[in-house]
Amino acid sequence: MARTTDGDGTPVPRKLLSAATRLFAEHGYGKTSVQEIVEAAGVTKGALYHYFGSKEDLLQEVYGRMLRLQQERLDAFAGADAPVDVRLRAAAADVVVTTIENLQDATIFFRSMHHLSPGKNKQVRAERRRYHERFRALVEEGQTSGVFSSATPADLVVDYHFGSVHHLSTWYRPDGPLTKEQVADHLADLLLRALRP
């Protein structure tokens, strides 16, 4: 039976995910072997296959954990008792902050998604689409109520914002001139200005 925690109390699945994330981000999914992952995690191949089944399952979970986190937070913002512009701005800033906080995951997401099998790729795309649809619903709510301009279709507004978010991993540096919160504020403000009636 595979161990559930390491000697220091860290759950084995977390150790595996941490090692895989670092290696996938540094070397790419295709150039990272299962052996390198288990050595970096300090566990056996048996432990990896017990918890994840395959290297591809690890890759899918890298995507999955960030999407789950962002979906949970978006659902909370969207369902809050606040004006729609406040809720949208909070959600727009949050996706920037959480992406920067998980920059390795974001790097892997856009560099390696094509390595997923068609079934897993479809599942990840469905989860991403669910997030985008919930975000778009906030834009549409504001447009319908007259808080936001409806001159630009909601889909295009959402694509505009997420285009910026998706490129964060190519240019953002923690030691750069802007903090993650400052970047989030600027991008959220740009989105809200684009929707101003």
PDB file of N, CA and C in Angstrom, residues 73-118:
ATOM      1  N   ARG A  73     -13.774  30.652  -6.587  1.00  0.00           N
ATOM      2  CA  ARG A  73     -13.686  32.069  -6.247  1.00  0.00           C
ATOM      3  C   ARG A  73     -14.627  32.902  -7.132  1.00  0.00           C
ATOM      4  N   LEU A  74     -14.696  32.573  -8.414  1.00  0.00           N
ATOM      5  CA  LEU A  74     -15.608  33.292  -9.304  1.00  0.00           C
ATOM      6  C   LEU A  74     -17.052  33.099  -8.866  1.00  0.00           C
ATOM      7  N   ASP A  75     -17.419  31.882  -8.515  1.00  0.00           N
ATOM      8  CA  ASP A  75     -18.787  31.622  -8.058  1.00  0.00           C
ATOM      9  C   ASP A  75     -19.119  32.474  -6.830  1.00  0.00           C
ATOM     10  N   ALA A  76     -18.148  32.630  -5.941  1.00  0.00           N
ATOM     11  CA  ALA A  76     -18.371  33.451  -4.741  1.00  0.00           C
ATOM     12  C   ALA A  76     -18.552  34.918  -5.112  1.00  0.00           C
ATOM     13  N   PHE A  77     -17.725  35.435  -6.003  1.00  0.00           N
ATOM     14  CA  PHE A  77     -17.866  36.827  -6.429  1.00  0.00           C
ATOM     15  C   PHE A  77     -19.185  37.043  -7.161  1.00  0.00           C
ATOM     16  N   ALA A  78     -19.504  36.139  -8.079  1.00  0.00           N
ATOM     17  CA  ALA A  78     -20.719  36.285  -8.881  1.00  0.00           C
ATOM     18  C   ALA A  78     -21.974  36.228  -8.024  1.00  0.00           C
ATOM     19  N   GLY A  79     -21.941  35.409  -6.976  1.00  0.00           N
ATOM     20  CA  GLY A  79     -23.113  35.245  -6.130  1.00  0.00           C
ATOM     21  C   GLY A  79     -23.202  36.223  -4.966  1.00  0.00           C
ATOM     22  N   ALA A  80     -22.234  37.121  -4.857  1.00  0.00           N
ATOM     23  CA  ALA A  80     -22.224  38.072  -3.745  1.00  0.00           C
ATOM     24  C   ALA A  80     -23.350  39.091  -3.872  1.00  0.00           C
ATOM     25  N   ASP A  81     -23.700  39.673  -2.746  1.00  0.00           N
ATOM     26  CA  ASP A  81     -24.746  40.704  -2.714  1.00  0.00           C
ATOM     27  C   ASP A  81     -24.082  42.070  -2.902  1.00  0.00           C
ATOM     28  N   ALA A  82     -23.764  42.391  -4.168  1.00  0.00           N
ATOM     29  CA  ALA A  82     -23.086  43.641  -4.491  1.00  0.00           C
ATOM     30  C   ALA A  82     -23.482  44.038  -5.914  1.00  0.00           C
ATOM     31  N   PRO A  83     -23.334  45.307  -6.275  1.00  0.00           N
ATOM     32  CA  PRO A  83     -23.643  45.727  -7.650  1.00  0.00           C
ATOM     33  C   PRO A  83     -22.797  44.943  -8.654  1.00  0.00           C
ATOM     34  N   VAL A  84     -23.327  44.780  -9.850  1.00  0.00           N
ATOM     35  CA  VAL A  84     -22.670  43.934 -10.850  1.00  0.00           C
ATOM     36  C   VAL A  84     -21.292  44.462 -11.229  1.00  0.00           C
ATOM     37  N   ASP A  85     -21.102  45.781 -11.259  1.00  0.00           N
ATOM     38  CA  ASP A  85     -19.779  46.291 -11.629  1.00  0.00           C
ATOM     39  C   ASP A  85     -18.746  45.961 -10.549  1.00  0.00           C
ATOM     40  N   VAL A  86     -19.164  45.953  -9.298  1.00  0.00           N
ATOM     41  CA  VAL A  86     -18.266  45.599  -8.188  1.00  0.00           C
ATOM     42  C   VAL A  86     -17.911  44.116  -8.265  1.00  0.00           C
ATOM     43  N   ARG A  87     -18.923  43.289  -8.535  1.00  0.00           N
ATOM     44  CA  ARG A  87     -18.685  41.841  -8.629  1.00  0.00           C
ATOM     45  C   ARG A  87     -17.783  41.500  -9.806  1.00  0.00           C
ATOM     46  N   LEU A  88     -18.028  42.132 -10.963  1.00  0.00           N
ATOM     47  CA  LEU A  88     -17.211  41.852 -12.140  1.00  0.00           C
ATOM     48  C   LEU A  88     -15.768  42.308 -11.923  1.00  0.00           C
ATOM     49  N   ARG A  89     -15.600  43.495 -11.342  1.00  0.00           N
ATOM     50  CA  ARG A  89     -14.242  43.992 -11.118  1.00  0.00           C
ATOM     51  C   ARG A  89     -13.476  43.070 -10.176  1.00  0.00           C
ATOM     52  N   ALA A  90     -14.145  42.615  -9.124  1.00  0.00           N
ATOM     53  CA  ALA A  90     -13.500  41.703  -8.170  1.00  0.00           C
ATOM     54  C   ALA A  90     -13.098  40.397  -8.860  1.00  0.00           C
ATOM     55  N   ALA A  91     -13.992  39.867  -9.678  1.00  0.00           N
ATOM     56  CA  ALA A  91     -13.698  38.623 -10.394  1.00  0.00           C
ATOM     57  C   ALA A  91     -12.572  38.823 -11.402  1.00  0.00           C
ATOM     58  N   ALA A  92     -12.588  39.955 -12.104  1.00  0.00           N
ATOM     59  CA  ALA A  92     -11.559  40.244 -13.107  1.00  0.00           C
ATOM     60  C   ALA A  92     -10.187  40.386 -12.466  1.00  0.00           C
ATOM     61  N   ALA A  93     -10.129  41.031 -11.305  1.00  0.00           N
ATOM     62  CA  ALA A  93      -8.852  41.186 -10.606  1.00  0.00           C
ATOM     63  C   ALA A  93      -8.403  39.847 -10.022  1.00  0.00           C
ATOM     64  N   ASP A  94      -9.346  39.080  -9.496  1.00  0.00           N
ATOM     65  CA  ASP A  94      -8.997  37.819  -8.844  1.00  0.00           C
ATOM     66  C   ASP A  94      -8.372  36.824  -9.808  1.00  0.00           C
ATOM     67  N   VAL A  95      -8.884  36.735 -11.026  1.00  0.00           N
ATOM     68  CA  VAL A  95      -8.319  35.759 -11.964  1.00  0.00           C
ATOM     69  C   VAL A  95      -6.885  36.133 -12.329  1.00  0.00           C
ATOM     70  N   VAL A  96      -6.565  37.422 -12.292  1.00  0.00           N
ATOM     71  CA  VAL A  96      -5.184  37.851 -12.540  1.00  0.00           C
ATOM     72  C   VAL A  96      -4.297  37.442 -11.365  1.00  0.00           C
ATOM     73  N   VAL A  97      -4.756  37.737 -10.148  1.00  0.00           N
ATOM     74  CA  VAL A  97      -3.963  37.414  -8.955  1.00  0.00           C
ATOM     75  C   VAL A  97      -3.751  35.908  -8.829  1.00  0.00           C
ATOM     76  N   THR A  98      -4.806  35.115  -8.986  1.00  0.00           N
ATOM     77  CA  THR A  98      -4.667  33.663  -8.830  1.00  0.00           C
ATOM     78  C   THR A  98      -3.825  33.054  -9.948  1.00  0.00           C
ATOM     79  N   THR A  99      -3.863  33.650 -11.133  1.00  0.00           N
ATOM     80  CA  THR A  99      -3.000  33.168 -12.217  1.00  0.00           C
ATOM     81  C   THR A  99      -1.539  33.451 -11.891  1.00  0.00           C
ATOM     82  N   ILE A 100      -1.262  34.654 -11.400  1.00  0.00           N
ATOM     83  CA  ILE A 100       0.117  34.997 -11.040  1.00  0.00           C
ATOM     84  C   ILE A 100       0.601  34.143  -9.865  1.00  0.00           C
ATOM     85  N   GLU A 101      -0.273  33.888  -8.905  1.00  0.00           N
ATOM     86  CA  GLU A 101       0.106  33.052  -7.761  1.00  0.00           C
ATOM     87  C   GLU A 101       0.392  31.610  -8.184  1.00  0.00           C
ATOM     88  N   ASN A 102      -0.133  31.212  -9.323  1.00  0.00           N
ATOM     89  CA  ASN A 102       0.068  29.851  -9.852  1.00  0.00           C
ATOM     90  C   ASN A 102       0.692  29.931 -11.243  1.00  0.00           C
ATOM     91  N   LEU A 103       1.721  30.757 -11.369  1.00  0.00           N
ATOM     92  CA  LEU A 103       2.304  31.060 -12.676  1.00  0.00           C
ATOM     93  C   LEU A 103       2.882  29.825 -13.363  1.00  0.00           C
ATOM     94  N   GLN A 104       3.461  28.913 -12.588  1.00  0.00           N
ATOM     95  CA  GLN A 104       3.974  27.686 -13.207  1.00  0.00           C
ATOM     96  C   GLN A 104       2.836  26.887 -13.823  1.00  0.00           C
ATOM     97  N   ASP A 105       1.712  26.802 -13.115  1.00  0.00           N
ATOM     98  CA  ASP A 105       0.553  26.081 -13.638  1.00  0.00           C
ATOM     99  C   ASP A 105       0.084  26.717 -14.943  1.00  0.00           C
ATOM    100  N   ALA A 106       0.045  28.053 -14.961  1.00  0.00           N
ATOM    101  CA  ALA A 106      -0.402  28.763 -16.162  1.00  0.00           C
ATOM    102  C   ALA A 106       0.553  28.535 -17.323  1.00  0.00           C
ATOM    103  N   THR A 107       1.850  28.533 -17.026  1.00  0.00           N
ATOM    104  CA  THR A 107       2.852  28.273 -18.064  1.00  0.00           C
ATOM    105  C   THR A 107       2.626  26.894 -18.673  1.00  0.00           C
ATOM    106  N   ILE A 108       2.447  25.908 -17.818  1.00  0.00           N
ATOM    107  CA  ILE A 108       2.233  24.533 -18.276  1.00  0.00           C
ATOM    108  C   ILE A 108       0.935  24.438 -19.067  1.00  0.00           C
ATOM    109  N   PHE A 109      -0.099  25.093 -18.554  1.00  0.00           N
ATOM    110  CA  PHE A 109      -1.427  25.040 -19.166  1.00  0.00           C
ATOM    111  C   PHE A 109      -1.363  25.397 -20.648  1.00  0.00           C
ATOM    112  N   PHE A 110      -0.702  26.499 -20.961  1.00  0.00           N
ATOM    113  CA  PHE A 110      -0.717  26.967 -22.347  1.00  0.00           C
ATOM    114  C   PHE A 110       0.395  26.368 -23.196  1.00  0.00           C
ATOM    115  N   ARG A 111       1.394  25.781 -22.562  1.00  0.00           N
ATOM    116  CA  ARG A 111       2.470  25.168 -23.322  1.00  0.00           C
ATOM    117  C   ARG A 111       2.218  23.683 -23.585  1.00  0.00           C
ATOM    118  N   SER A 112       1.446  23.033 -22.728  1.00  0.00           N
ATOM    119  CA  SER A 112       1.376  21.572 -22.785  1.00  0.00           C
ATOM    120  C   SER A 112      -0.014  20.979 -22.950  1.00  0.00           C
ATOM    121  N   MET A 113      -1.041  21.804 -23.062  1.00  0.00           N
ATOM    122  CA  MET A 113      -2.396  21.266 -23.128  1.00  0.00           C
ATOM    123  C   MET A 113      -2.574  20.288 -24.289  1.00  0.00           C
ATOM    124  N   HIS A 114      -1.849  20.511 -25.367  1.00  0.00           N
ATOM    125  CA  HIS A 114      -1.980  19.636 -26.540  1.00  0.00           C
ATOM    126  C   HIS A 114      -1.490  18.213 -26.269  1.00  0.00           C
ATOM    127  N   HIS A 115      -0.791  18.008 -25.145  1.00  0.00           N
ATOM    128  CA  HIS A 115      -0.319  16.665 -24.802  1.00  0.00           C
ATOM    129  C   HIS A 115      -1.427  15.793 -24.206  1.00  0.00           C
ATOM    130  N   LEU A 116      -2.524  16.404 -23.817  1.00  0.00           N
ATOM    131  CA  LEU A 116      -3.625  15.619 -23.247  1.00  0.00           C
ATOM    132  C   LEU A 116      -4.326  14.810 -24.330  1.00  0.00           C
ATOM    133  N   SER A 117      -4.785  13.635 -23.956  1.00  0.00           N
ATOM    134  CA  SER A 117      -5.570  12.810 -24.881  1.00  0.00           C
ATOM    135  C   SER A 117      -6.856  13.558 -25.225  1.00  0.00           C
ATOM    136  N   PRO A 118      -7.498  13.229 -26.347  1.00  0.00           N
ATOM    137  CA  PRO A 118      -8.722  13.943 -26.735  1.00  0.00           C
ATOM    138  C   PRO A 118      -9.784  13.988 -25.635  1.00  0.00           C
TER     139      PRO A 118
END
